């Protein structure tokens, strides 16, 4: 078997786009808006919806991963790089779960659901940025961004240096 199951491929690329959008939306767009801006509430609605959807897709992806056959782990010819590749993929699952859970904890701790989705009209609580779970959310976001950059570097290494066609594994086509 040379390729991942088509459901895993679709989930990989959908989640990659959604995660990049959530990181950009949270780290750039939302961070630049003042707390009293109505646009901040609208932005939070999109960010929180994306985050919850990513959590559902992560669970689905884990189920599909466990329930389908997949190609053998990629080999680079270097045992340390091969081990790092395996750890990186499991690190993605952990960090994405950490993002979803810390975001959910922030929303619950700050009482955001009635404000953002319930139309309560209450202002965003100013203490939201001092909550420990909000700090954790920001830390995990930075760690996830670092892992994404490492993942991209590895993909480029496989494609440009090793020329092993590894990227085909995570695309659609015959699995044989």
PDB file of C-alpha atoms in Angstrom:
ATOM      1  CA  UNK A   1       0.000   0.000   0.000  1.00  0.00           C
ATOM      2  CA  UNK A   2       1.456   3.335  -1.068  1.00  0.00           C
ATOM      3  CA  UNK A   3      -1.268   5.838  -0.131  1.00  0.00           C
ATOM      4  CA  UNK A   4      -3.461   6.723   2.809  1.00  0.00           C
ATOM      5  CA  UNK A   5      -7.177   6.017   2.761  1.00  0.00           C
ATOM      6  CA  UNK A   6      -9.066   8.721   0.799  1.00  0.00           C
ATOM      7  CA  UNK A   7     -11.019   9.693   3.931  1.00  0.00           C
ATOM      8  CA  UNK A   8      -7.731  10.366   5.758  1.00  0.00           C
ATOM      9  CA  UNK A   9      -6.459  12.360   2.801  1.00  0.00           C
ATOM     10  CA  UNK A  10      -9.606  14.492   2.714  1.00  0.00           C
ATOM     11  CA  UNK A  11      -9.542  15.006   6.487  1.00  0.00           C
ATOM     12  CA  UNK A  12      -5.827  15.891   6.404  1.00  0.00           C
ATOM     13  CA  UNK A  13      -6.229  18.669   3.852  1.00  0.00           C
ATOM     14  CA  UNK A  14      -9.536  19.964   5.217  1.00  0.00           C
ATOM     15  CA  UNK A  15      -8.121  20.130   8.738  1.00  0.00           C
ATOM     16  CA  UNK A  16      -4.881  21.711   7.517  1.00  0.00           C
ATOM     17  CA  UNK A  17      -6.820  24.544   5.882  1.00  0.00           C
ATOM     18  CA  UNK A  18      -9.127  24.971   8.849  1.00  0.00           C
ATOM     19  CA  UNK A  19      -6.263  24.987  11.357  1.00  0.00           C
ATOM     20  CA  UNK A  20      -4.313  27.559   9.361  1.00  0.00           C
ATOM     21  CA  UNK A  21      -7.482  29.668   9.159  1.00  0.00           C
ATOM     22  CA  UNK A  22      -8.124  29.343  12.898  1.00  0.00           C
ATOM     23  CA  UNK A  23      -4.506  30.218  13.750  1.00  0.00           C
ATOM     24  CA  UNK A  24      -4.592  33.256  11.483  1.00  0.00           C
ATOM     25  CA  UNK A  25      -8.039  34.281  12.665  1.00  0.00           C
ATOM     26  CA  UNK A  26      -7.184  33.939  16.337  1.00  0.00           C
ATOM     27  CA  UNK A  27      -3.581  35.071  16.326  1.00  0.00           C
ATOM     28  CA  UNK A  28      -3.831  37.928  13.847  1.00  0.00           C
ATOM     29  CA  UNK A  29      -7.404  39.059  13.238  1.00  0.00           C
ATOM     30  CA  UNK A  30      -8.909  38.631  16.708  1.00  0.00           C
ATOM     31  CA  UNK A  31      -5.787  39.777  18.535  1.00  0.00           C
ATOM     32  CA  UNK A  32      -5.824  43.091  16.672  1.00  0.00           C
ATOM     33  CA  UNK A  33      -9.454  43.935  17.543  1.00  0.00           C
ATOM     34  CA  UNK A  34     -10.298  45.846  20.725  1.00  0.00           C
ATOM     35  CA  UNK A  35     -12.379  44.007  23.338  1.00  0.00           C
ATOM     36  CA  UNK A  36     -15.331  46.382  22.920  1.00  0.00           C
ATOM     37  CA  UNK A  37     -15.544  45.934  19.144  1.00  0.00           C
ATOM     38  CA  UNK A  38     -18.676  44.181  17.826  1.00  0.00           C
ATOM     39  CA  UNK A  39     -16.392  42.724  15.168  1.00  0.00           C
ATOM     40  CA  UNK A  40     -14.558  40.881  17.946  1.00  0.00           C
ATOM     41  CA  UNK A  41     -17.738  39.008  18.904  1.00  0.00           C
ATOM     42  CA  UNK A  42     -18.400  38.161  15.260  1.00  0.00           C
ATOM     43  CA  UNK A  43     -14.794  37.019  14.829  1.00  0.00           C
ATOM     44  CA  UNK A  44     -15.013  34.916  17.984  1.00  0.00           C
ATOM     45  CA  UNK A  45     -18.137  33.238  16.632  1.00  0.00           C
ATOM     46  CA  UNK A  46     -16.239  32.130  13.527  1.00  0.00           C
ATOM     47  CA  UNK A  47     -13.118  31.188  15.486  1.00  0.00           C
ATOM     48  CA  UNK A  48     -15.059  29.158  18.045  1.00  0.00           C
ATOM     49  CA  UNK A  49     -17.144  27.443  15.355  1.00  0.00           C
ATOM     50  CA  UNK A  50     -13.976  26.489  13.453  1.00  0.00           C
ATOM     51  CA  UNK A  51     -12.369  25.259  16.667  1.00  0.00           C
ATOM     52  CA  UNK A  52     -15.296  23.047  17.581  1.00  0.00           C
ATOM     53  CA  UNK A  53     -15.496  21.705  14.018  1.00  0.00           C
ATOM     54  CA  UNK A  54     -11.762  20.932  14.096  1.00  0.00           C
ATOM     55  CA  UNK A  55     -12.333  19.000  17.334  1.00  0.00           C
ATOM     56  CA  UNK A  56     -15.064  16.904  15.702  1.00  0.00           C
ATOM     57  CA  UNK A  57     -12.896  16.298  12.627  1.00  0.00           C
ATOM     58  CA  UNK A  58      -9.953  15.302  14.848  1.00  0.00           C
ATOM     59  CA  UNK A  59     -12.085  12.638  16.527  1.00  0.00           C
ATOM     60  CA  UNK A  60     -13.300  11.434  13.129  1.00  0.00           C
ATOM     61  CA  UNK A  61      -9.747  11.372  11.813  1.00  0.00           C
ATOM     62  CA  UNK A  62      -8.556   9.271  14.744  1.00  0.00           C
ATOM     63  CA  UNK A  63     -11.395   6.796  14.154  1.00  0.00           C
ATOM     64  CA  UNK A  64     -10.601   6.538  10.445  1.00  0.00           C
ATOM     65  CA  UNK A  65      -6.873   6.216  11.180  1.00  0.00           C
ATOM     66  CA  UNK A  66      -7.446   3.341  13.595  1.00  0.00           C
ATOM     67  CA  UNK A  67      -9.965   1.659  11.302  1.00  0.00           C
ATOM     68  CA  UNK A  68      -8.052   1.762   8.010  1.00  0.00           C
ATOM     69  CA  UNK A  69      -4.816   0.402   6.649  1.00  0.00           C
ATOM     70  CA  UNK A  70      -2.044   2.885   5.961  1.00  0.00           C
ATOM     71  CA  UNK A  71       1.381   2.805   4.375  1.00  0.00           C
ATOM     72  CA  UNK A  72       4.442   2.002   6.445  1.00  0.00           C
ATOM     73  CA  UNK A  73       6.134   4.914   8.174  1.00  0.00           C
ATOM     74  CA  UNK A  74       8.280   7.002   5.859  1.00  0.00           C
ATOM     75  CA  UNK A  75      11.984   6.282   5.926  1.00  0.00           C
ATOM     76  CA  UNK A  76      14.700   8.893   5.492  1.00  0.00           C
ATOM     77  CA  UNK A  77      17.720   6.681   6.042  1.00  0.00           C
ATOM     78  CA  UNK A  78      18.289   8.360   9.410  1.00  0.00           C
ATOM     79  CA  UNK A  79      16.827   6.692  12.518  1.00  0.00           C
ATOM     80  CA  UNK A  80      16.558   9.978  14.434  1.00  0.00           C
ATOM     81  CA  UNK A  81      14.666  11.724  11.602  1.00  0.00           C
ATOM     82  CA  UNK A  82      12.399   8.699  11.209  1.00  0.00           C
ATOM     83  CA  UNK A  83      11.581   8.745  14.934  1.00  0.00           C
ATOM     84  CA  UNK A  84      11.031  12.519  14.823  1.00  0.00           C
ATOM     85  CA  UNK A  85       8.589  12.018  11.949  1.00  0.00           C
ATOM     86  CA  UNK A  86       6.511   9.544  13.960  1.00  0.00           C
ATOM     87  CA  UNK A  87       6.539  11.781  17.054  1.00  0.00           C
ATOM     88  CA  UNK A  88       5.585  14.810  14.971  1.00  0.00           C
ATOM     89  CA  UNK A  89       2.439  13.139  13.672  1.00  0.00           C
ATOM     90  CA  UNK A  90       1.309  12.104  17.163  1.00  0.00           C
ATOM     91  CA  UNK A  91       2.289  15.580  18.368  1.00  0.00           C
ATOM     92  CA  UNK A  92      -0.202  17.030  15.895  1.00  0.00           C
ATOM     93  CA  UNK A  93      -3.012  14.998  17.434  1.00  0.00           C
ATOM     94  CA  UNK A  94      -2.026  16.085  20.948  1.00  0.00           C
ATOM     95  CA  UNK A  95      -1.562  19.758  20.114  1.00  0.00           C
ATOM     96  CA  UNK A  96      -4.757  20.004  18.087  1.00  0.00           C
ATOM     97  CA  UNK A  97      -6.661  18.379  20.962  1.00  0.00           C
ATOM     98  CA  UNK A  98      -4.912  20.806  23.316  1.00  0.00           C
ATOM     99  CA  UNK A  99      -5.997  23.756  21.174  1.00  0.00           C
ATOM    100  CA  UNK A 100      -9.606  22.618  21.101  1.00  0.00           C
ATOM    101  CA  UNK A 101      -9.731  21.852  24.821  1.00  0.00           C
ATOM    102  CA  UNK A 102      -7.944  25.041  25.914  1.00  0.00           C
ATOM    103  CA  UNK A 103     -10.201  27.083  23.623  1.00  0.00           C
ATOM    104  CA  UNK A 104     -13.263  25.388  25.061  1.00  0.00           C
ATOM    105  CA  UNK A 105     -11.961  25.973  28.605  1.00  0.00           C
ATOM    106  CA  UNK A 106     -11.377  29.642  27.773  1.00  0.00           C
ATOM    107  CA  UNK A 107     -14.885  30.023  26.368  1.00  0.00           C
ATOM    108  CA  UNK A 108     -16.458  28.327  29.370  1.00  0.00           C
ATOM    109  CA  UNK A 109     -14.291  30.179  31.888  1.00  0.00           C
ATOM    110  CA  UNK A 110     -15.093  33.561  30.356  1.00  0.00           C
ATOM    111  CA  UNK A 111     -18.778  32.814  29.768  1.00  0.00           C
ATOM    112  CA  UNK A 112     -18.426  33.358  26.028  1.00  0.00           C
ATOM    113  CA  UNK A 113     -21.158  31.042  24.728  1.00  0.00           C
ATOM    114  CA  UNK A 114     -24.119  33.262  25.756  1.00  0.00           C
ATOM    115  CA  UNK A 115     -22.290  36.361  24.496  1.00  0.00           C
ATOM    116  CA  UNK A 116     -21.071  34.944  21.203  1.00  0.00           C
ATOM    117  CA  UNK A 117     -23.866  32.536  20.267  1.00  0.00           C
ATOM    118  CA  UNK A 118     -26.752  33.438  22.560  1.00  0.00           C
ATOM    119  CA  UNK A 119     -27.115  37.094  21.637  1.00  0.00           C
ATOM    120  CA  UNK A 120     -27.005  38.192  25.276  1.00  0.00           C
ATOM    121  CA  UNK A 121     -25.579  41.574  24.300  1.00  0.00           C
ATOM    122  CA  UNK A 122     -23.185  41.464  27.237  1.00  0.00           C
ATOM    123  CA  UNK A 123     -19.711  42.832  26.597  1.00  0.00           C
ATOM    124  CA  UNK A 124     -16.752  40.504  26.380  1.00  0.00           C
ATOM    125  CA  UNK A 125     -15.216  40.133  29.827  1.00  0.00           C
ATOM    126  CA  UNK A 126     -11.970  42.127  30.071  1.00  0.00           C
ATOM    127  CA  UNK A 127     -10.349  39.407  32.197  1.00  0.00           C
ATOM    128  CA  UNK A 128     -10.485  36.916  29.312  1.00  0.00           C
ATOM    129  CA  UNK A 129      -6.861  37.643  28.406  1.00  0.00           C
ATOM    130  CA  UNK A 130      -5.675  36.951  31.967  1.00  0.00           C
ATOM    131  CA  UNK A 131      -7.285  33.519  32.261  1.00  0.00           C
ATOM    132  CA  UNK A 132      -4.728  30.672  32.597  1.00  0.00           C
ATOM    133  CA  UNK A 133      -6.601  28.638  29.989  1.00  0.00           C
ATOM    134  CA  UNK A 134      -6.309  31.557  27.547  1.00  0.00           C
ATOM    135  CA  UNK A 135      -2.547  31.647  28.165  1.00  0.00           C
ATOM    136  CA  UNK A 136      -2.425  27.889  27.544  1.00  0.00           C
ATOM    137  CA  UNK A 137      -4.394  28.368  24.316  1.00  0.00           C
ATOM    138  CA  UNK A 138      -1.812  30.897  23.108  1.00  0.00           C
ATOM    139  CA  UNK A 139       1.125  28.680  24.113  1.00  0.00           C
ATOM    140  CA  UNK A 140      -0.319  25.628  22.375  1.00  0.00           C
ATOM    141  CA  UNK A 141      -0.986  27.764  19.286  1.00  0.00           C
ATOM    142  CA  UNK A 142       2.713  28.686  19.120  1.00  0.00           C
ATOM    143  CA  UNK A 143       3.761  25.057  19.616  1.00  0.00           C
ATOM    144  CA  UNK A 144       1.335  23.966  16.890  1.00  0.00           C
ATOM    145  CA  UNK A 145       2.673  26.620  14.536  1.00  0.00           C
ATOM    146  CA  UNK A 146       6.215  25.375  15.205  1.00  0.00           C
ATOM    147  CA  UNK A 147       5.160  21.796  14.470  1.00  0.00           C
ATOM    148  CA  UNK A 148       3.468  22.904  11.242  1.00  0.00           C
ATOM    149  CA  UNK A 149       6.705  24.590  10.131  1.00  0.00           C
ATOM    150  CA  UNK A 150       8.675  21.426  10.981  1.00  0.00           C
ATOM    151  CA  UNK A 151       6.134  19.357   9.025  1.00  0.00           C
ATOM    152  CA  UNK A 152       6.480  21.653   5.999  1.00  0.00           C
ATOM    153  CA  UNK A 153      10.272  21.473   6.210  1.00  0.00           C
ATOM    154  CA  UNK A 154      10.084  17.669   6.284  1.00  0.00           C
ATOM    155  CA  UNK A 155       7.764  17.626   3.258  1.00  0.00           C
ATOM    156  CA  UNK A 156      10.169  19.858   1.349  1.00  0.00           C
ATOM    157  CA  UNK A 157      13.099  17.661   2.442  1.00  0.00           C
ATOM    158  CA  UNK A 158      11.345  14.539   1.152  1.00  0.00           C
ATOM    159  CA  UNK A 159      10.298  16.207  -2.094  1.00  0.00           C
ATOM    160  CA  UNK A 160      13.409  18.252  -2.965  1.00  0.00           C
ATOM    161  CA  UNK A 161      16.303  16.404  -1.292  1.00  0.00           C
ATOM    162  CA  UNK A 162      15.287  12.748  -1.028  1.00  0.00           C
ATOM    163  CA  UNK A 163      13.009  12.910  -4.086  1.00  0.00           C
ATOM    164  CA  UNK A 164      11.097   9.924  -2.738  1.00  0.00           C
ATOM    165  CA  UNK A 165       7.622  11.054  -3.832  1.00  0.00           C
ATOM    166  CA  UNK A 166       6.376  10.969  -0.256  1.00  0.00           C
ATOM    167  CA  UNK A 167       3.769  13.682  -0.872  1.00  0.00           C
ATOM    168  CA  UNK A 168       1.819  11.323  -3.154  1.00  0.00           C
ATOM    169  CA  UNK A 169       0.938   9.256  -0.071  1.00  0.00           C
ATOM    170  CA  UNK A 170      -1.282  12.064   1.229  1.00  0.00           C
ATOM    171  CA  UNK A 171      -3.114  12.664  -2.039  1.00  0.00           C
ATOM    172  CA  UNK A 172      -5.908  10.933  -3.885  1.00  0.00           C
ATOM    173  CA  UNK A 173      -5.229   8.020  -6.214  1.00  0.00           C
ATOM    174  CA  UNK A 174      -4.831   4.272  -6.309  1.00  0.00           C
ATOM    175  CA  UNK A 175      -3.800   2.885  -2.912  1.00  0.00           C
ATOM    176  CA  UNK A 176      -1.863  -0.106  -4.320  1.00  0.00           C
TER     177      UNK A 176
END
